[in-house]
């Protein structure tokens, strides 16, 4: 993906159904329903293909955002552990 460097490939992938993908998938589906509600169409029956498309795009974007967040957290953890390893005097155990 464009937003992640190659070093992120060493991380395990997040589960397909995670908090971000479920919420953004649900938001995509609701946006298709709202589009039907604001236009003179039946809310649930019209544009089922758009409902599926919006939910799928929402799930994909949510998955990619969770993947990016996990990479950012792993990067911060790596930097902190590297700092602790280089400064053992500051972090001695009691």
Backbone as JSON Lines, residues from 0, in Angstrom:
{"i":0,"aa":"X","n":[0.84,-1.19,0.0],"ca":[0.0,0.0,0.0],"c":[0.88,1.23,0.0]}
{"i":1,"aa":"X","n":[0.35,2.33,-0.43],"ca":[1.09,3.57,-0.59],"c":[1.5,4.14,0.76]}
{"i":2,"aa":"X","n":[0.68,3.96,1.78],"ca":[0.91,4.62,3.07],"c":[1.85,3.87,3.99]}
{"i":3,"aa":"X","n":[2.25,2.67,3.64],"ca":[3.11,1.88,4.51],"c":[4.44,1.58,3.83]}
{"i":4,"aa":"X","n":[5.54,1.71,4.57],"ca":[6.83,1.34,3.97],"c":[7.0,-0.17,3.92]}
{"i":5,"aa":"X","n":[8.04,-0.61,3.25],"ca":[8.27,-2.05,3.08],"c":[8.57,-2.75,4.4]}
{"i":6,"aa":"X","n":[9.12,-2.04,5.38],"ca":[9.43,-2.69,6.65],"c":[8.18,-3.11,7.42]}
{"i":7,"aa":"X","n":[7.02,-2.61,7.03],"ca":[5.78,-3.0,7.71],"c":[5.35,-4.41,7.33]}
{"i":8,"aa":"X","n":[5.95,-4.98,6.31],"ca":[5.58,-6.33,5.89],"c":[6.01,-7.39,6.9]}
{"i":9,"aa":"X","n":[6.93,-7.05,7.79],"ca":[7.38,-8.02,8.79],"c":[6.37,-8.18,9.92]}
{"i":10,"aa":"X","n":[5.42,-7.26,10.04],"ca":[4.4,-7.36,11.08],"c":[3.32,-8.36,10.69]}
{"i":11,"aa":"X","n":[2.74,-9.04,11.67],"ca":[1.61,-9.91,11.33],"c":[0.39,-9.07,10.95]}
{"i":12,"aa":"X","n":[-0.38,-9.53,9.99],"ca":[-1.55,-8.72,9.57],"c":[-2.63,-8.74,10.64]}
{"i":13,"aa":"X","n":[-3.38,-7.65,10.75],"ca":[-4.49,-7.64,11.71],"c":[-5.61,-8.56,11.22]}
{"i":14,"aa":"X","n":[-6.49,-8.97,12.11],"ca":[-7.62,-9.81,11.67],"c":[-8.52,-9.05,10.7]}
{"i":15,"aa":"X","n":[-9.16,-9.78,9.8],"ca":[-10.01,-9.13,8.8],"c":[-11.18,-8.39,9.44]}
{"i":16,"aa":"X","n":[-11.77,-8.98,10.44],"ca":[-12.86,-8.31,11.15],"c":[-12.3,-7.69,12.41]}
{"i":17,"aa":"X","n":[-11.9,-6.44,12.31],"ca":[-11.42,-5.71,13.46],"c":[-12.33,-4.5,13.67]}
{"i":18,"aa":"X","n":[-12.02,-3.73,14.71],"ca":[-12.89,-2.61,15.05],"c":[-13.0,-1.6,13.91]}
{"i":19,"aa":"X","n":[-11.9,-1.29,13.27],"ca":[-11.91,-0.29,12.19],"c":[-12.68,-0.75,10.97]}
{"i":20,"aa":"X","n":[-12.46,-2.0,10.56],"ca":[-13.14,-2.48,9.35],"c":[-14.64,-2.64,9.58]}
{"i":21,"aa":"X","n":[-15.03,-3.08,10.76],"ca":[-16.46,-3.25,11.03],"c":[-17.17,-1.89,11.1]}
{"i":22,"aa":"X","n":[-16.57,-0.95,11.82],"ca":[-17.21,0.36,11.95],"c":[-17.27,1.1,10.63]}
{"i":23,"aa":"X","n":[-16.19,1.09,9.86],"ca":[-16.24,1.82,8.6],"c":[-17.09,1.09,7.55]}
{"i":24,"aa":"X","n":[-17.17,-0.23,7.62],"ca":[-18.08,-0.96,6.76],"c":[-19.53,-0.61,7.08]}
{"i":25,"aa":"X","n":[-19.84,-0.54,8.37],"ca":[-21.18,-0.16,8.8],"c":[-21.49,1.29,8.39]}
{"i":26,"aa":"X","n":[-20.49,2.17,8.5],"ca":[-20.67,3.56,8.1],"c":[-20.9,3.67,6.6]}
{"i":27,"aa":"X","n":[-20.19,2.88,5.81],"ca":[-20.41,2.87,4.36],"c":[-21.81,2.4,4.01]}
{"i":28,"aa":"X","n":[-22.27,1.36,4.68],"ca":[-23.62,0.86,4.43],"c":[-24.66,1.91,4.82]}
{"i":29,"aa":"X","n":[-24.46,2.57,5.97],"ca":[-25.4,3.61,6.39],"c":[-25.4,4.8,5.43]}
{"i":30,"aa":"X","n":[-24.24,5.12,4.87],"ca":[-24.21,6.23,3.91],"c":[-25.01,5.9,2.66]}
{"i":31,"aa":"X","n":[-24.99,4.65,2.23],"ca":[-25.82,4.26,1.08],"c":[-27.31,4.32,1.44]}
{"i":32,"aa":"X","n":[-27.64,3.93,2.67],"ca":[-29.04,4.02,3.1],"c":[-29.49,5.48,3.21]}
{"i":33,"aa":"X","n":[-28.62,6.34,3.7],"ca":[-28.97,7.76,3.79],"c":[-29.14,8.38,2.42]}
{"i":34,"aa":"X","n":[-28.32,7.96,1.47],"ca":[-28.48,8.45,0.11],"c":[-29.84,8.06,-0.45]}
{"i":35,"aa":"X","n":[-30.27,6.82,-0.17],"ca":[-31.6,6.39,-0.59],"c":[-32.7,7.17,0.12]}
{"i":36,"aa":"X","n":[-32.48,7.47,1.4],"ca":[-33.51,8.17,2.17],"c":[-33.67,9.62,1.7]}
{"i":37,"aa":"X","n":[-32.57,10.27,1.35],"ca":[-32.64,11.68,0.92],"c":[-33.17,11.83,-0.5]}
{"i":38,"aa":"X","n":[-33.03,10.8,-1.29],"ca":[-33.59,10.8,-2.64],"c":[-34.88,10.0,-2.62]}
{"i":39,"aa":"X","n":[-35.77,10.23,-3.54],"ca":[-37.07,9.53,-3.49],"c":[-36.95,8.06,-3.91]}
{"i":40,"aa":"X","n":[-36.28,7.26,-3.08],"ca":[-36.13,5.82,-3.34],"c":[-36.44,5.05,-2.07]}
{"i":41,"aa":"X","n":[-36.85,3.8,-2.19],"ca":[-37.02,2.97,-0.99],"c":[-35.67,2.78,-0.31]}
{"i":42,"aa":"X","n":[-35.65,2.89,1.0],"ca":[-34.39,2.94,1.73],"c":[-33.61,1.63,1.61]}
{"i":43,"aa":"X","n":[-34.23,0.5,1.93],"ca":[-33.5,-0.77,1.94],"c":[-33.52,-1.5,0.6]}
{"i":44,"aa":"X","n":[-34.53,-1.3,-0.21],"ca":[-34.68,-2.09,-1.42],"c":[-33.92,-1.52,-2.62]}
{"i":45,"aa":"X","n":[-33.7,-0.23,-2.67],"ca":[-33.07,0.38,-3.84],"c":[-31.55,0.42,-3.66]}
{"i":46,"aa":"X","n":[-30.85,0.18,-4.74],"ca":[-29.41,0.32,-4.74],"c":[-28.68,-0.67,-3.86]}
{"i":47,"aa":"X","n":[-29.1,-1.92,-3.87],"ca":[-28.43,-2.93,-3.03],"c":[-26.98,-3.07,-3.47]}
{"i":48,"aa":"X","n":[-26.71,-2.93,-4.76],"ca":[-25.33,-3.02,-5.23],"c":[-24.48,-1.88,-4.65]}
{"i":49,"aa":"X","n":[-25.07,-0.69,-4.5],"ca":[-24.33,0.42,-3.89],"c":[-24.12,0.17,-2.4]}
{"i":50,"aa":"X","n":[-25.1,-0.42,-1.74],"ca":[-24.95,-0.73,-0.32],"c":[-23.79,-1.7,-0.11]}
{"i":51,"aa":"X","n":[-23.72,-2.72,-0.95],"ca":[-22.63,-3.7,-0.84],"c":[-21.29,-3.04,-1.17]}
{"i":52,"aa":"X","n":[-21.27,-2.23,-2.2],"ca":[-20.03,-1.54,-2.59],"c":[-19.53,-0.62,-1.49]}
{"i":53,"aa":"X","n":[-20.41,0.21,-0.94],"ca":[-20.0,1.15,0.11],"c":[-19.53,0.41,1.36]}
{"i":54,"aa":"X","n":[-20.22,-0.68,1.72],"ca":[-19.8,-1.46,2.88],"c":[-18.44,-2.11,2.64]}
{"i":55,"aa":"X","n":[-18.21,-2.6,1.43],"ca":[-16.93,-3.23,1.11],"c":[-15.8,-2.22,1.11]}
{"i":56,"aa":"X","n":[-16.03,-1.06,0.53],"ca":[-15.0,-0.01,0.53],"c":[-14.72,0.45,1.96]}
{"i":57,"aa":"X","n":[-15.75,0.58,2.77],"ca":[-15.55,0.95,4.17],"c":[-14.74,-0.08,4.93]}
{"i":58,"aa":"X","n":[-15.02,-1.36,4.69],"ca":[-14.24,-2.42,5.35],"c":[-12.78,-2.37,4.92]}
{"i":59,"aa":"X","n":[-12.54,-2.16,3.63],"ca":[-11.16,-2.1,3.13],"c":[-10.41,-0.92,3.73]}
{"i":60,"aa":"X","n":[-11.03,0.25,3.74],"ca":[-10.37,1.43,4.3],"c":[-10.13,1.25,5.79]}
{"i":61,"aa":"X","n":[-11.1,0.71,6.51],"ca":[-10.91,0.46,7.94],"c":[-9.79,-0.51,8.21]}
{"i":62,"aa":"X","n":[-9.69,-1.57,7.41],"ca":[-8.6,-2.55,7.57],"c":[-7.25,-1.88,7.35]}
{"i":63,"aa":"X","n":[-7.15,-1.06,6.3],"ca":[-5.89,-0.39,6.0],"c":[-5.52,0.62,7.08]}
{"i":64,"aa":"X","n":[-6.5,1.31,7.66],"ca":[-6.21,2.25,8.73],"c":[-5.73,1.54,9.99]}
{"i":65,"aa":"X","n":[-6.33,0.4,10.31],"ca":[-5.87,-0.37,11.47],"c":[-4.47,-0.9,11.22]}
{"i":66,"aa":"X","n":[-4.21,-1.33,10.0],"ca":[-2.87,-1.81,9.66],"c":[-1.84,-0.71,9.81]}
{"i":67,"aa":"X","n":[-2.18,0.49,9.37],"ca":[-1.26,1.63,9.51],"c":[-1.06,1.99,10.98]}
{"i":68,"aa":"X","n":[-2.12,1.98,11.77],"ca":[-2.0,2.31,13.19],"c":[-1.11,1.29,13.91]}
{"i":69,"aa":"X","n":[-1.27,0.0,13.58],"ca":[-0.43,-1.02,14.2],"c":[1.03,-0.84,13.82]}
{"i":70,"aa":"X","n":[1.29,-0.44,12.58],"ca":[2.67,-0.17,12.17],"c":[3.24,1.0,12.95]}
{"i":71,"aa":"X","n":[2.47,2.08,13.08],"ca":[2.95,3.24,13.82],"c":[3.25,2.88,15.28]}
{"i":72,"aa":"X","n":[2.37,2.1,15.92],"ca":[2.61,1.69,17.31],"c":[3.83,0.8,17.42]}
{"i":73,"aa":"X","n":[4.02,-0.1,16.47],"ca":[5.2,-0.97,16.5],"c":[6.47,-0.16,16.3]}
{"i":74,"aa":"X","n":[6.42,0.85,15.47],"ca":[7.58,1.71,15.24],"c":[7.95,2.47,16.51]}
{"i":75,"aa":"X","n":[6.96,3.01,17.2],"ca":[7.22,3.73,18.45],"c":[7.78,2.77,19.5]}
{"i":76,"aa":"X","n":[7.21,1.58,19.6],"ca":[7.72,0.59,20.56],"c":[9.17,0.23,20.26]}
{"i":77,"aa":"X","n":[9.49,0.03,18.98],"ca":[10.85,-0.3,18.6],"c":[11.82,0.82,18.99]}
{"i":78,"aa":"X","n":[11.43,2.06,18.75],"ca":[12.29,3.19,19.1],"c":[12.47,3.31,20.61]}
{"i":79,"aa":"X","n":[11.4,3.07,21.37],"ca":[11.52,3.14,22.83],"c":[12.41,2.03,23.37]}
{"i":80,"aa":"X","n":[12.24,0.81,22.89],"ca":[13.09,-0.29,23.35],"c":[14.54,-0.08,22.95]}
{"i":81,"aa":"X","n":[14.77,0.52,21.8],"ca":[16.14,0.82,21.37],"c":[16.76,1.88,22.28]}
{"i":82,"aa":"X","n":[15.98,2.87,22.67],"ca":[16.47,3.89,23.59],"c":[16.8,3.28,24.95]}
{"i":83,"aa":"X","n":[15.92,2.41,25.43],"ca":[16.17,1.75,26.72],"c":[17.41,0.88,26.64]}
{"i":84,"aa":"X","n":[17.6,0.22,25.53],"ca":[18.77,-0.65,25.38],"c":[20.07,0.16,25.36]}
{"i":85,"aa":"X","n":[20.04,1.36,24.79],"ca":[21.23,2.2,24.72],"c":[21.48,3.01,26.0]}
{"i":86,"aa":"X","n":[20.49,3.12,26.86],"ca":[20.63,3.88,28.11],"c":[20.22,3.0,29.3]}
{"i":87,"aa":"X","n":[20.96,1.93,29.6],"ca":[20.55,1.03,30.68],"c":[20.67,1.66,32.07]}
{"i":88,"aa":"X","n":[21.49,2.68,32.23],"ca":[21.67,3.3,33.55],"c":[20.38,4.02,33.97]}
{"i":89,"aa":"X","n":[19.71,4.61,33.02],"ca":[18.48,5.35,33.33],"c":[17.31,4.43,33.67]}
{"i":90,"aa":"X","n":[17.41,3.16,33.3],"ca":[16.27,2.24,33.48],"c":[16.68,1.0,34.27]}
{"i":91,"aa":"X","n":[17.4,1.16,35.34],"ca":[17.79,0.0,36.13],"c":[16.59,-0.46,36.97]}
{"i":92,"aa":"X","n":[16.54,-1.76,37.23],"ca":[15.43,-2.31,37.99],"c":[15.76,-2.24,39.48]}
{"i":93,"aa":"X","n":[14.73,-2.08,40.29],"ca":[14.92,-1.9,41.75],"c":[15.22,-3.18,42.45]}
